Amino acid sequence: MHTETRVSNTTTPGCRTARDPGVIQVFLATKLSFYYRKTKEFFYICASLHYTKEKHRTMIKILLLIDYSSEFDRKLLRGLVQYSKENGPWLFYRLPSYYSAMNKQKGILRWAKEWKADAIIGQWNNDTIDLQKELNIPVVLQNYHHRSVTYSNLTGDYKGTGRMAAQFFAKRMFRNFAYFGVKGVVWSDERCEGYRQEVKRIGGEFFSFESDKQEDEIRMEVSQWLQQLPKPVALFCCDDAHALFISETCKMTNIPIPEEIALLGVDNDELMCNISDPPISSIELEVERGGYSIGRLIHQQIKKEHEGTFNIVINPIRIELRQSTEKHNIKDPYILEVVKYIESHYSSDLTIESLLANIPLSRRNFEVKFKNALNTSIYQYILNCRCNHLADLLLTTDRPLADLAMEVGFTDYNNIARIFKKFKGCSPIEYRQKKTRQR
């Protein structure tokens, strides 16, 4: 039975509209075809508003073995579908995750042949069959346990993500650093290693808990580990799901976040981060760009414009700040008060005189205490804070630089590029171009 389903422009609270190009728009002439053959269930997602049998025969067909339940996978597919909309139409055919788990690569091979797929994008851990050789089509593997030496890889700068986390906490003057993750999977192992290496470089104390067991099996052990950690501690988790587990465990054991444990995840899964109390800060990855790049490269391979395998590396781009990291390891209460004030009033006309109005210190005493606590001057700290917020706006909006600079507190437009380059290593325009999608 074939049915055509269109998504209306009405919205559900918390959801994005169908007009948003980032959403996988099922109304792109979605053809849902359900086949019940023993335990097998499949459905088509057709990326064309005007579906015909003639177009079906000429469309590029992409076989997907990706779980849609995580924000990472949904962002990846948004980027892939965006490319297909601009260069298609393409037809996407999804095999449920349980099917690939039950039938292994032989089942994938059988259905790729029957459907005459032009490319495969998926996730599996055991290379028992060389699908690329058997089918002579591009295959991109979303690595989990390891990187493939057979297929193209969707991978990431996992060590770089760990270093970003450590540097973020170091700027908040933490000396104790902890990591919680999954043992034996490449993305968790390398995030831990990058975090550990950066903590060692800056001279901090490092602690870790890694396990391949289910959450319910380790909750008591994790609870004891959390209680034994020296406080305050900067805790980095391999992803948002594990950060949520830590948040829940801290709640059960009466460990306050962020007062004793500052908590940071990865993926910026808004639902998962905001379920937590307090909400979890998270490192955002350029996943949609990765999906778009996969589409571009497999398209080139299908057209015989690119030979051999390739690696799509998804980089960390920014940290979405939420309440779980609203903690600075600053012992002086007056300096801590000033830091909090700067971070909430960075766009104002901040002067040393205005900051002194809130604390009972002389100017000289204030400047010395601030430099000792944060290893930088008050003026440089304010500039860095403004540059961080400007960097976020460059990545999350398309508004002109002059408007953004005014919004974060810069009044001298002529010096913005120089100041920004000092803290970020490149000009604002270069930063936006480097961090946004290259097409």
PDB file of N, CA, C and O in Angstrom, residues 84-153:
ATOM      1  N   SER A  84      20.762  16.860  -1.023  1.00  0.00           N
ATOM      2  CA  SER A  84      19.928  16.189  -2.022  1.00  0.00           C
ATOM      3  C   SER A  84      18.883  17.143  -2.591  1.00  0.00           C
ATOM      4  O   SER A  84      18.535  17.055  -3.773  1.00  0.00           O
ATOM      5  N   LYS A  85      18.369  18.064  -1.786  1.00  0.00           N
ATOM      6  CA  LYS A  85      17.399  19.038  -2.278  1.00  0.00           C
ATOM      7  C   LYS A  85      18.033  19.972  -3.305  1.00  0.00           C
ATOM      8  O   LYS A  85      17.390  20.380  -4.276  1.00  0.00           O
ATOM      9  N   GLU A  86      19.296  20.298  -3.084  1.00  0.00           N
ATOM     10  CA  GLU A  86      19.988  21.222  -3.981  1.00  0.00           C
ATOM     11  C   GLU A  86      20.526  20.529  -5.231  1.00  0.00           C
ATOM     12  O   GLU A  86      20.748  21.193  -6.254  1.00  0.00           O
ATOM     13  N   ASN A  87      20.721  19.228  -5.166  1.00  0.00           N
ATOM     14  CA  ASN A  87      21.380  18.520  -6.279  1.00  0.00           C
ATOM     15  C   ASN A  87      20.611  17.283  -6.737  1.00  0.00           C
ATOM     16  O   ASN A  87      21.102  16.547  -7.602  1.00  0.00           O
ATOM     17  N   GLY A  88      19.467  17.014  -6.160  1.00  0.00           N
ATOM     18  CA  GLY A  88      18.706  15.791  -6.427  1.00  0.00           C
ATOM     19  C   GLY A  88      17.768  15.919  -7.594  1.00  0.00           C
ATOM     20  O   GLY A  88      18.053  16.662  -8.535  1.00  0.00           O
ATOM     21  N   PRO A  89      16.651  15.180  -7.520  1.00  0.00           N
ATOM     22  CA  PRO A  89      16.141  14.519  -6.312  1.00  0.00           C
ATOM     23  C   PRO A  89      16.810  13.180  -6.038  1.00  0.00           C
ATOM     24  O   PRO A  89      17.256  12.501  -6.953  1.00  0.00           O
ATOM     25  N   TRP A  90      16.895  12.847  -4.740  1.00  0.00           N
ATOM     26  CA  TRP A  90      17.430  11.570  -4.297  1.00  0.00           C
ATOM     27  C   TRP A  90      16.332  10.793  -3.573  1.00  0.00           C
ATOM     28  O   TRP A  90      15.388  11.370  -3.038  1.00  0.00           O
ATOM     29  N   LEU A  91      16.512   9.496  -3.551  1.00  0.00           N
ATOM     30  CA  LEU A  91      15.590   8.617  -2.835  1.00  0.00           C
ATOM     31  C   LEU A  91      16.345   7.950  -1.695  1.00  0.00           C
ATOM     32  O   LEU A  91      17.400   7.358  -1.902  1.00  0.00           O
ATOM     33  N   PHE A  92      15.807   8.067  -0.475  1.00  0.00           N
ATOM     34  CA  PHE A  92      16.443   7.476   0.697  1.00  0.00           C
ATOM     35  C   PHE A  92      15.629   6.269   1.156  1.00  0.00           C
ATOM     36  O   PHE A  92      14.420   6.331   1.249  1.00  0.00           O
ATOM     37  N   TYR A  93      16.340   5.190   1.451  1.00  0.00           N
ATOM     38  CA  TYR A  93      15.701   3.932   1.841  1.00  0.00           C
ATOM     39  C   TYR A  93      16.326   3.494   3.151  1.00  0.00           C
ATOM     40  O   TYR A  93      17.528   3.267   3.228  1.00  0.00           O
ATOM     41  N   ARG A  94      15.536   3.422   4.190  1.00  0.00           N
ATOM     42  CA  ARG A  94      16.071   3.141   5.514  1.00  0.00           C
ATOM     43  C   ARG A  94      15.823   1.707   5.930  1.00  0.00           C
ATOM     44  O   ARG A  94      14.699   1.219   5.883  1.00  0.00           O
ATOM     45  N   LEU A  95      16.888   1.046   6.347  1.00  0.00           N
ATOM     46  CA  LEU A  95      16.774  -0.252   7.003  1.00  0.00           C
ATOM     47  C   LEU A  95      16.778  -0.023   8.502  1.00  0.00           C
ATOM     48  O   LEU A  95      17.688   0.624   9.028  1.00  0.00           O
ATOM     49  N   PRO A  96      15.777  -0.488   9.217  1.00  0.00           N
ATOM     50  CA  PRO A  96      15.756  -0.303  10.676  1.00  0.00           C
ATOM     51  C   PRO A  96      17.004  -0.885  11.325  1.00  0.00           C
ATOM     52  O   PRO A  96      17.589  -1.857  10.832  1.00  0.00           O
ATOM     53  N   SER A  97      17.414  -0.287  12.443  1.00  0.00           N
ATOM     54  CA  SER A  97      18.645  -0.716  13.101  1.00  0.00           C
ATOM     55  C   SER A  97      18.582  -2.177  13.520  1.00  0.00           C
ATOM     56  O   SER A  97      19.590  -2.887  13.486  1.00  0.00           O
ATOM     57  N   TYR A  98      17.385  -2.652  13.910  1.00  0.00           N
ATOM     58  CA  TYR A  98      17.304  -4.046  14.351  1.00  0.00           C
ATOM     59  C   TYR A  98      17.552  -5.000  13.187  1.00  0.00           C
ATOM     60  O   TYR A  98      18.053  -6.109  13.360  1.00  0.00           O
ATOM     61  N   TYR A  99      17.224  -4.569  11.956  1.00  0.00           N
ATOM     62  CA  TYR A  99      17.411  -5.449  10.803  1.00  0.00           C
ATOM     63  C   TYR A  99      18.895  -5.694  10.549  1.00  0.00           C
ATOM     64  O   TYR A  99      19.322  -6.834  10.361  1.00  0.00           O
ATOM     65  N   SER A 100      19.692  -4.617  10.563  1.00  0.00           N
ATOM     66  CA  SER A 100      21.121  -4.798  10.335  1.00  0.00           C
ATOM     67  C   SER A 100      21.759  -5.575  11.476  1.00  0.00           C
ATOM     68  O   SER A 100      22.713  -6.330  11.274  1.00  0.00           O
ATOM     69  N   ALA A 101      21.229  -5.413  12.701  1.00  0.00           N
ATOM     70  CA  ALA A 101      21.763  -6.173  13.837  1.00  0.00           C
ATOM     71  C   ALA A 101      21.453  -7.661  13.703  1.00  0.00           C
ATOM     72  O   ALA A 101      22.272  -8.516  14.029  1.00  0.00           O
ATOM     73  N   MET A 102      20.242  -7.982  13.197  1.00  0.00           N
ATOM     74  CA  MET A 102      19.817  -9.378  13.075  1.00  0.00           C
ATOM     75  C   MET A 102      20.419 -10.071  11.858  1.00  0.00           C
ATOM     76  O   MET A 102      20.812 -11.233  11.914  1.00  0.00           O
ATOM     77  N   ASN A 103      20.491  -9.350  10.751  1.00  0.00           N
ATOM     78  CA  ASN A 103      20.871  -9.978   9.491  1.00  0.00           C
ATOM     79  C   ASN A 103      22.290  -9.696   9.046  1.00  0.00           C
ATOM     80  O   ASN A 103      22.726 -10.199   8.007  1.00  0.00           O
ATOM     81  N   LYS A 104      22.986  -8.859   9.801  1.00  0.00           N
ATOM     82  CA  LYS A 104      24.394  -8.560   9.539  1.00  0.00           C
ATOM     83  C   LYS A 104      24.573  -8.035   8.118  1.00  0.00           C
ATOM     84  O   LYS A 104      23.641  -7.562   7.472  1.00  0.00           O
ATOM     85  N   GLN A 105      25.802  -8.136   7.624  1.00  0.00           N
ATOM     86  CA  GLN A 105      26.108  -7.544   6.327  1.00  0.00           C
ATOM     87  C   GLN A 105      25.539  -8.343   5.154  1.00  0.00           C
ATOM     88  O   GLN A 105      25.330  -7.782   4.078  1.00  0.00           O
ATOM     89  N   LYS A 106      25.268  -9.623   5.362  1.00  0.00           N
ATOM     90  CA  LYS A 106      24.660 -10.400   4.286  1.00  0.00           C
ATOM     91  C   LYS A 106      23.273  -9.867   3.952  1.00  0.00           C
ATOM     92  O   LYS A 106      22.893  -9.782   2.773  1.00  0.00           O
ATOM     93  N   GLY A 107      22.509  -9.513   4.977  1.00  0.00           N
ATOM     94  CA  GLY A 107      21.186  -8.953   4.751  1.00  0.00           C
ATOM     95  C   GLY A 107      21.266  -7.591   4.083  1.00  0.00           C
ATOM     96  O   GLY A 107      20.457  -7.263   3.201  1.00  0.00           O
ATOM     97  N   ILE A 108      22.244  -6.775   4.514  1.00  0.00           N
ATOM     98  CA  ILE A 108      22.433  -5.463   3.890  1.00  0.00           C
ATOM     99  C   ILE A 108      22.774  -5.640   2.417  1.00  0.00           C
ATOM    100  O   ILE A 108      22.237  -4.941   1.546  1.00  0.00           O
ATOM    101  N   LEU A 109      23.665  -6.582   2.125  1.00  0.00           N
ATOM    102  CA  LEU A 109      24.075  -6.843   0.749  1.00  0.00           C
ATOM    103  C   LEU A 109      22.880  -7.265  -0.110  1.00  0.00           C
ATOM    104  O   LEU A 109      22.705  -6.784  -1.236  1.00  0.00           O
ATOM    105  N   ARG A 110      22.052  -8.142   0.436  1.00  0.00           N
ATOM    106  CA  ARG A 110      20.889  -8.634  -0.324  1.00  0.00           C
ATOM    107  C   ARG A 110      19.936  -7.493  -0.661  1.00  0.00           C
ATOM    108  O   ARG A 110      19.482  -7.359  -1.796  1.00  0.00           O
ATOM    109  N   TRP A 111      19.646  -6.646   0.309  1.00  0.00           N
ATOM    110  CA  TRP A 111      18.702  -5.574   0.047  1.00  0.00           C
ATOM    111  C   TRP A 111      19.292  -4.455  -0.790  1.00  0.00           C
ATOM    112  O   TRP A 111      18.582  -3.813  -1.567  1.00  0.00           O
ATOM    113  N   ALA A 112      20.582  -4.212  -0.683  1.00  0.00           N
ATOM    114  CA  ALA A 112      21.215  -3.213  -1.545  1.00  0.00           C
ATOM    115  C   ALA A 112      21.149  -3.651  -3.003  1.00  0.00           C
ATOM    116  O   ALA A 112      20.918  -2.837  -3.905  1.00  0.00           O
ATOM    117  N   LYS A 113      21.342  -4.951  -3.251  1.00  0.00           N
ATOM    118  CA  LYS A 113      21.252  -5.470  -4.615  1.00  0.00           C
ATOM    119  C   LYS A 113      19.816  -5.414  -5.126  1.00  0.00           C
ATOM    120  O   LYS A 113      19.568  -5.002  -6.262  1.00  0.00           O
ATOM    121  N   GLU A 114      18.863  -5.844  -4.293  1.00  0.00           N
ATOM    122  CA  GLU A 114      17.471  -5.872  -4.725  1.00  0.00           C
ATOM    123  C   GLU A 114      16.954  -4.474  -5.029  1.00  0.00           C
ATOM    124  O   GLU A 114      16.216  -4.258  -5.991  1.00  0.00           O
ATOM    125  N   TRP A 115      17.332  -3.512  -4.201  1.00  0.00           N
ATOM    126  CA  TRP A 115      16.856  -2.146  -4.395  1.00  0.00           C
ATOM    127  C   TRP A 115      17.697  -1.357  -5.394  1.00  0.00           C
ATOM    128  O   TRP A 115      17.340  -0.277  -5.822  1.00  0.00           O
ATOM    129  N   LYS A 116      18.874  -1.926  -5.767  1.00  0.00           N
ATOM    130  CA  LYS A 116      19.809  -1.285  -6.695  1.00  0.00           C
ATOM    131  C   LYS A 116      20.280   0.057  -6.137  1.00  0.00           C
ATOM    132  O   LYS A 116      20.201   1.099  -6.790  1.00  0.00           O
ATOM    133  N   ALA A 117      20.782   0.007  -4.911  1.00  0.00           N
ATOM    134  CA  ALA A 117      21.259   1.221  -4.239  1.00  0.00           C
ATOM    135  C   ALA A 117      22.489   1.773  -4.939  1.00  0.00           C
ATOM    136  O   ALA A 117      23.319   1.027  -5.473  1.00  0.00           O
ATOM    137  N   ASP A 118      22.617   3.102  -4.932  1.00  0.00           N
ATOM    138  CA  ASP A 118      23.781   3.775  -5.511  1.00  0.00           C
ATOM    139  C   ASP A 118      24.847   4.071  -4.463  1.00  0.00           C
ATOM    140  O   ASP A 118      25.999   4.344  -4.814  1.00  0.00           O
ATOM    141  N   ALA A 119      24.476   4.052  -3.183  1.00  0.00           N
ATOM    142  CA  ALA A 119      25.440   4.292  -2.108  1.00  0.00           C
ATOM    143  C   ALA A 119      24.820   3.825  -0.793  1.00  0.00           C
ATOM    144  O   ALA A 119      23.602   3.712  -0.675  1.00  0.00           O
ATOM    145  N   ILE A 120      25.688   3.541   0.190  1.00  0.00           N
ATOM    146  CA  ILE A 120      25.252   3.117   1.516  1.00  0.00           C
ATOM    147  C   ILE A 120      25.915   4.015   2.556  1.00  0.00           C
ATOM    148  O   ILE A 120      27.121   4.275   2.495  1.00  0.00           O
ATOM    149  N   ILE A 121      25.105   4.498   3.504  1.00  0.00           N
ATOM    150  CA  ILE A 121      25.624   5.237   4.656  1.00  0.00           C
ATOM    151  C   ILE A 121      25.106   4.533   5.891  1.00  0.00           C
ATOM    152  O   ILE A 121      23.896   4.366   6.046  1.00  0.00           O
ATOM    153  N   GLY A 122      25.996   4.097   6.774  1.00  0.00           N
ATOM    154  CA  GLY A 122      25.501   3.324   7.906  1.00  0.00           C
ATOM    155  C   GLY A 122      26.490   3.174   9.029  1.00  0.00           C
ATOM    156  O   GLY A 122      27.564   3.783   9.039  1.00  0.00           O
ATOM    157  N   GLN A 123      26.106   2.331   9.980  1.00  0.00           N
ATOM    158  CA  GLN A 123      26.926   2.068  11.150  1.00  0.00           C
ATOM    159  C   GLN A 123      26.880   0.580  11.473  1.00  0.00           C
ATOM    160  O   GLN A 123      25.800   0.003  11.632  1.00  0.00           O
ATOM    161  N   TRP A 124      28.021  -0.047  11.482  1.00  0.00           N
ATOM    162  CA  TRP A 124      28.152  -1.417  11.950  1.00  0.00           C
ATOM    163  C   TRP A 124      29.587  -1.605  12.404  1.00  0.00           C
ATOM    164  O   TRP A 124      30.450  -0.769  12.144  1.00  0.00           O
ATOM    165  N   ASN A 125      29.867  -2.701  13.084  1.00  0.00           N
ATOM    166  CA  ASN A 125      31.167  -2.846  13.735  1.00  0.00           C
ATOM    167  C   ASN A 125      32.003  -4.019  13.242  1.00  0.00           C
ATOM    168  O   ASN A 125      33.185  -4.103  13.554  1.00  0.00           O
ATOM    169  N   ASN A 126      31.402  -4.928  12.484  1.00  0.00           N
ATOM    170  CA  ASN A 126      32.143  -6.104  12.034  1.00  0.00           C
ATOM    171  C   ASN A 126      32.141  -6.179  10.509  1.00  0.00           C
ATOM    172  O   ASN A 126      31.086  -6.309   9.889  1.00  0.00           O
ATOM    173  N   ASP A 127      33.313  -6.058   9.909  1.00  0.00           N
ATOM    174  CA  ASP A 127      33.438  -6.099   8.454  1.00  0.00           C
ATOM    175  C   ASP A 127      33.622  -7.546   7.985  1.00  0.00           C
ATOM    176  O   ASP A 127      34.728  -7.998   7.705  1.00  0.00           O
ATOM    177  N   THR A 128      32.519  -8.291   7.908  1.00  0.00           N
ATOM    178  CA  THR A 128      32.593  -9.683   7.454  1.00  0.00           C
ATOM    179  C   THR A 128      32.539  -9.780   5.926  1.00  0.00           C
ATOM    180  O   THR A 128      32.993 -10.756   5.356  1.00  0.00           O
ATOM    181  N   ILE A 129      31.955  -8.763   5.290  1.00  0.00           N
ATOM    182  CA  ILE A 129      31.850  -8.731   3.835  1.00  0.00           C
ATOM    183  C   ILE A 129      32.291  -7.353   3.358  1.00  0.00           C
ATOM    184  O   ILE A 129      31.950  -6.338   3.965  1.00  0.00           O
ATOM    185  N   ASP A 130      33.042  -7.301   2.274  1.00  0.00           N
ATOM    186  CA  ASP A 130      33.431  -6.032   1.677  1.00  0.00           C
ATOM    187  C   ASP A 130      32.293  -5.570   0.777  1.00  0.00           C
ATOM    188  O   ASP A 130      32.221  -5.907  -0.406  1.00  0.00           O
ATOM    189  N   LEU A 131      31.356  -4.806   1.353  1.00  0.00           N
ATOM    190  CA  LEU A 131      30.192  -4.352   0.594  1.00  0.00           C
ATOM    191  C   LEU A 131      30.599  -3.489  -0.591  1.00  0.00           C
ATOM    192  O   LEU A 131      29.966  -3.535  -1.646  1.00  0.00           O
ATOM    193  N   GLN A 132      31.641  -2.705  -0.419  1.00  0.00           N
ATOM    194  CA  GLN A 132      32.078  -1.824  -1.501  1.00  0.00           C
ATOM    195  C   GLN A 132      32.547  -2.633  -2.698  1.00  0.00           C
ATOM    196  O   GLN A 132      32.243  -2.312  -3.852  1.00  0.00           O
ATOM    197  N   LYS A 133      33.255  -3.726  -2.430  1.00  0.00           N
ATOM    198  CA  LYS A 133      33.753  -4.582  -3.507  1.00  0.00           C
ATOM    199  C   LYS A 133      32.618  -5.383  -4.129  1.00  0.00           C
ATOM    200  O   LYS A 133      32.544  -5.550  -5.353  1.00  0.00           O
ATOM    201  N   GLU A 134      31.710  -5.894  -3.304  1.00  0.00           N
ATOM    202  CA  GLU A 134      30.597  -6.713  -3.791  1.00  0.00           C
ATOM    203  C   GLU A 134      29.618  -5.896  -4.625  1.00  0.00           C
ATOM    204  O   GLU A 134      29.065  -6.388  -5.616  1.00  0.00           O
ATOM    205  N   LEU A 135      29.386  -4.659  -4.246  1.00  0.00           N
ATOM    206  CA  LEU A 135      28.358  -3.837  -4.892  1.00  0.00           C
ATOM    207  C   LEU A 135      28.921  -2.810  -5.866  1.00  0.00           C
ATOM    208  O   LEU A 135      28.184  -2.284  -6.711  1.00  0.00           O
ATOM    209  N   ASN A 136      30.197  -2.490  -5.699  1.00  0.00           N
ATOM    210  CA  ASN A 136      30.849  -1.472  -6.536  1.00  0.00           C
ATOM    211  C   ASN A 136      30.131  -0.126  -6.424  1.00  0.00           C
ATOM    212  O   ASN A 136      29.873   0.560  -7.421  1.00  0.00           O
ATOM    213  N   ILE A 137      29.792   0.259  -5.195  1.00  0.00           N
ATOM    214  CA  ILE A 137      29.164   1.547  -4.921  1.00  0.00           C
ATOM    215  C   ILE A 137      29.846   2.180  -3.714  1.00  0.00           C
ATOM    216  O   ILE A 137      30.490   1.481  -2.926  1.00  0.00           O
ATOM    217  N   PRO A 138      29.727   3.500  -3.531  1.00  0.00           N
ATOM    218  CA  PRO A 138      30.326   4.137  -2.358  1.00  0.00           C
ATOM    219  C   PRO A 138      29.673   3.649  -1.058  1.00  0.00           C
ATOM    220  O   PRO A 138      28.448   3.486  -0.989  1.00  0.00           O
ATOM    221  N   VAL A 139      30.485   3.437  -0.031  1.00  0.00           N
ATOM    222  CA  VAL A 139      29.998   3.048   1.292  1.00  0.00           C
ATOM    223  C   VAL A 139      30.670   3.950   2.323  1.00  0.00           C
ATOM    224  O   VAL A 139      31.900   4.051   2.363  1.00  0.00           O
ATOM    225  N   VAL A 140      29.864   4.615   3.140  1.00  0.00           N
ATOM    226  CA  VAL A 140      30.379   5.490   4.203  1.00  0.00           C
ATOM    227  C   VAL A 140      29.989   4.894   5.547  1.00  0.00           C
ATOM    228  O   VAL A 140      28.803   4.664   5.808  1.00  0.00           O
ATOM    229  N   LEU A 141      30.972   4.649   6.392  1.00  0.00           N
ATOM    230  CA  LEU A 141      30.743   4.022   7.691  1.00  0.00           C
ATOM    231  C   LEU A 141      30.813   5.067   8.790  1.00  0.00           C
ATOM    232  O   LEU A 141      31.800   5.795   8.922  1.00  0.00           O
ATOM    233  N   GLN A 142      29.744   5.181   9.576  1.00  0.00           N
ATOM    234  CA  GLN A 142      29.741   6.020  10.773  1.00  0.00           C
ATOM    235  C   GLN A 142      30.385   5.206  11.888  1.00  0.00           C
ATOM    236  O   GLN A 142      29.753   4.348  12.484  1.00  0.00           O
ATOM    237  N   ASN A 143      31.670   5.470  12.148  1.00  0.00           N
ATOM    238  CA  ASN A 143      32.427   4.566  13.017  1.00  0.00           C
ATOM    239  C   ASN A 143      31.948   4.631  14.448  1.00  0.00           C
ATOM    240  O   ASN A 143      31.487   5.652  14.936  1.00  0.00           O
ATOM    241  N   TYR A 144      32.064   3.506  15.109  1.00  0.00           N
ATOM    242  CA  TYR A 144      31.656   3.391  16.509  1.00  0.00           C
ATOM    243  C   TYR A 144      32.790   2.776  17.319  1.00  0.00           C
ATOM    244  O   TYR A 144      33.460   3.437  18.093  1.00  0.00           O
ATOM    245  N   HIS A 145      33.053   1.484  17.104  1.00  0.00           N
ATOM    246  CA  HIS A 145      34.151   0.839  17.821  1.00  0.00           C
ATOM    247  C   HIS A 145      35.510   1.207  17.240  1.00  0.00           C
ATOM    248  O   HIS A 145      36.503   1.269  17.961  1.00  0.00           O
ATOM    249  N   HIS A 146      35.560   1.442  15.951  1.00  0.00           N
ATOM    250  CA  HIS A 146      36.847   1.712  15.306  1.00  0.00           C
ATOM    251  C   HIS A 146      36.608   2.428  13.991  1.00  0.00           C
ATOM    252  O   HIS A 146      35.477   2.511  13.495  1.00  0.00           O
ATOM    253  N   ARG A 147      37.688   2.952  13.414  1.00  0.00           N
ATOM    254  CA  ARG A 147      37.621   3.514  12.068  1.00  0.00           C
ATOM    255  C   ARG A 147      37.856   2.395  11.060  1.00  0.00           C
ATOM    256  O   ARG A 147      38.703   1.533  11.265  1.00  0.00           O
ATOM    257  N   SER A 148      37.123   2.424   9.980  1.00  0.00           N
ATOM    258  CA  SER A 148      37.232   1.384   8.972  1.00  0.00           C
ATOM    259  C   SER A 148      38.454   1.612   8.093  1.00  0.00           C
ATOM    260  O   SER A 148      38.801   2.754   7.762  1.00  0.00           O
ATOM    261  N   VAL A 149      39.110   0.533   7.728  1.00  0.00           N
ATOM    262  CA  VAL A 149      40.192   0.608   6.744  1.00  0.00           C
ATOM    263  C   VAL A 149      39.689   0.187   5.370  1.00  0.00           C
ATOM    264  O   VAL A 149      40.433   0.212   4.393  1.00  0.00           O
ATOM    265  N   THR A 150      38.417  -0.200   5.310  1.00  0.00           N
ATOM    266  CA  THR A 150      37.820  -0.677   4.054  1.00  0.00           C
ATOM    267  C   THR A 150      36.973   0.386   3.377  1.00  0.00           C
ATOM    268  O   THR A 150      37.023   0.562   2.163  1.00  0.00           O
ATOM    269  N   TYR A 151      36.168   1.099   4.197  1.00  0.00           N
ATOM    270  CA  TYR A 151      35.208   2.054   3.657  1.00  0.00           C
ATOM    271  C   TYR A 151      35.612   3.494   3.978  1.00  0.00           C
ATOM    272  O   TYR A 151      36.501   3.752   4.776  1.00  0.00           O
ATOM    273  N   SER A 152      34.898   4.430   3.354  1.00  0.00           N
ATOM    274  CA  SER A 152      35.010   5.837   3.762  1.00  0.00           C
ATOM    275  C   SER A 152      34.452   5.977   5.176  1.00  0.00           C
ATOM    276  O   SER A 152      33.530   5.258   5.561  1.00  0.00           O
ATOM    277  N   ASN A 153      35.013   6.916   5.931  1.00  0.00           N
ATOM    278  CA  ASN A 153      34.631   7.070   7.341  1.00  0.00           C
ATOM    279  C   ASN A 153      33.937   8.394   7.601  1.00  0.00           C
ATOM    280  O   ASN A 153      34.386   9.446   7.135  1.00  0.00           O
TER     281      ASN A 153
END
